Coordinates of C-alpha atoms in Angstrom, one line a residue:
D388 CA -3.8 20.9 13.0
S389 CA -2.9 19.7 16.5
H390 CA -2.5 22.1 19.5
L391 CA -1.2 21.4 22.9
V392 CA -2.4 23.6 25.7
C393 CA -1.0 23.7 29.3
V394 CA -2.8 25.4 32.2
C395 CA -1.7 25.5 35.8
N396 CA -3.5 26.3 39.1
F397 CA -0.9 27.2 41.7
S398 CA -3.6 27.8 44.4
P399 CA -4.9 25.1 46.8
I400 CA -8.4 25.8 45.6
P401 CA -10.0 23.9 42.7
R402 CA -11.3 26.3 40.0
T403 CA -14.5 25.2 38.4
G404 CA -15.9 27.1 35.4
Y405 CA -12.5 28.6 34.6
R406 CA -12.6 30.1 31.1
L407 CA -9.5 29.5 29.0
G408 CA -8.8 31.0 25.6
L409 CA -8.0 28.5 22.9
P410 CA -6.4 28.8 19.5
A411 CA -8.9 26.8 17.4
P412 CA -12.4 25.2 17.6
G413 CA -12.9 21.5 18.4
D414 CA -12.6 19.1 21.2
Y415 CA -9.6 19.2 23.5
H416 CA -8.7 16.0 25.2
E417 CA -7.1 15.9 28.6
V418 CA -3.8 14.1 28.0
L419 CA -2.3 14.8 31.4
N420 CA -3.8 15.9 34.7
T421 CA -1.4 16.0 37.6
D422 CA -4.3 15.6 40.0
A423 CA -5.2 12.1 38.6
E424 CA -5.6 9.3 41.0
A425 CA -2.7 7.5 39.3
Y426 CA -0.4 10.3 40.7
G427 CA -1.9 10.3 44.1
G428 CA -4.4 13.0 43.4
T429 CA -8.1 13.5 43.9
N430 CA -9.2 13.1 40.3
T431 CA -10.5 16.6 40.0
G432 CA -10.7 17.3 36.3
N433 CA -12.8 17.4 33.1
M434 CA -13.9 13.9 32.4
G435 CA -11.4 13.6 29.6
T436 CA -12.6 16.3 27.2
V437 CA -13.6 19.9 26.9
A438 CA -15.1 21.6 23.8
A439 CA -14.0 25.0 22.5
E440 CA -16.8 27.5 22.0
P441 CA -16.8 30.6 19.7
V442 CA -16.3 32.9 22.7
R443 CA -13.4 35.3 22.5
W444 CA -11.1 35.1 25.6
H445 CA -7.5 35.8 26.5
G446 CA -7.1 37.4 23.0
L447 CA -8.1 34.2 21.2
D448 CA -11.3 33.6 19.1
Y449 CA -12.3 30.4 21.0
S450 CA -12.5 29.3 24.6
C451 CA -13.8 26.6 27.0
Q452 CA -14.8 26.3 30.6
L453 CA -12.9 23.8 32.5
T454 CA -12.1 22.6 36.0
L455 CA -8.6 23.2 37.2
P456 CA -7.4 20.9 40.1
P457 CA -5.9 22.4 43.2
L458 CA -2.1 22.8 42.9
G459 CA -2.2 21.0 39.6
T460 CA -1.6 21.2 35.9
V461 CA -3.8 20.1 33.0
W462 CA -2.5 19.4 29.5
L463 CA -5.1 19.5 26.6
R464 CA -4.6 18.4 23.0
R465 CA -6.8 19.2 20.1

């Protein structure tokens, strides 16, 4: 199964260690980060991948901790 997850940070402050609920275990690859240098951003992100942990969050059985760039959106795909 493939999942596509979108998370936005509408504040001007980067959020490190932000816990996000996820629908399934596994690695989630950053497929788009609007703060990437290619888009004129600062490259604040997750080094390409985050791993889901069996920690219940946002009503889901799995979650990860990630960095959300300021005024940015991150798309992750499992």
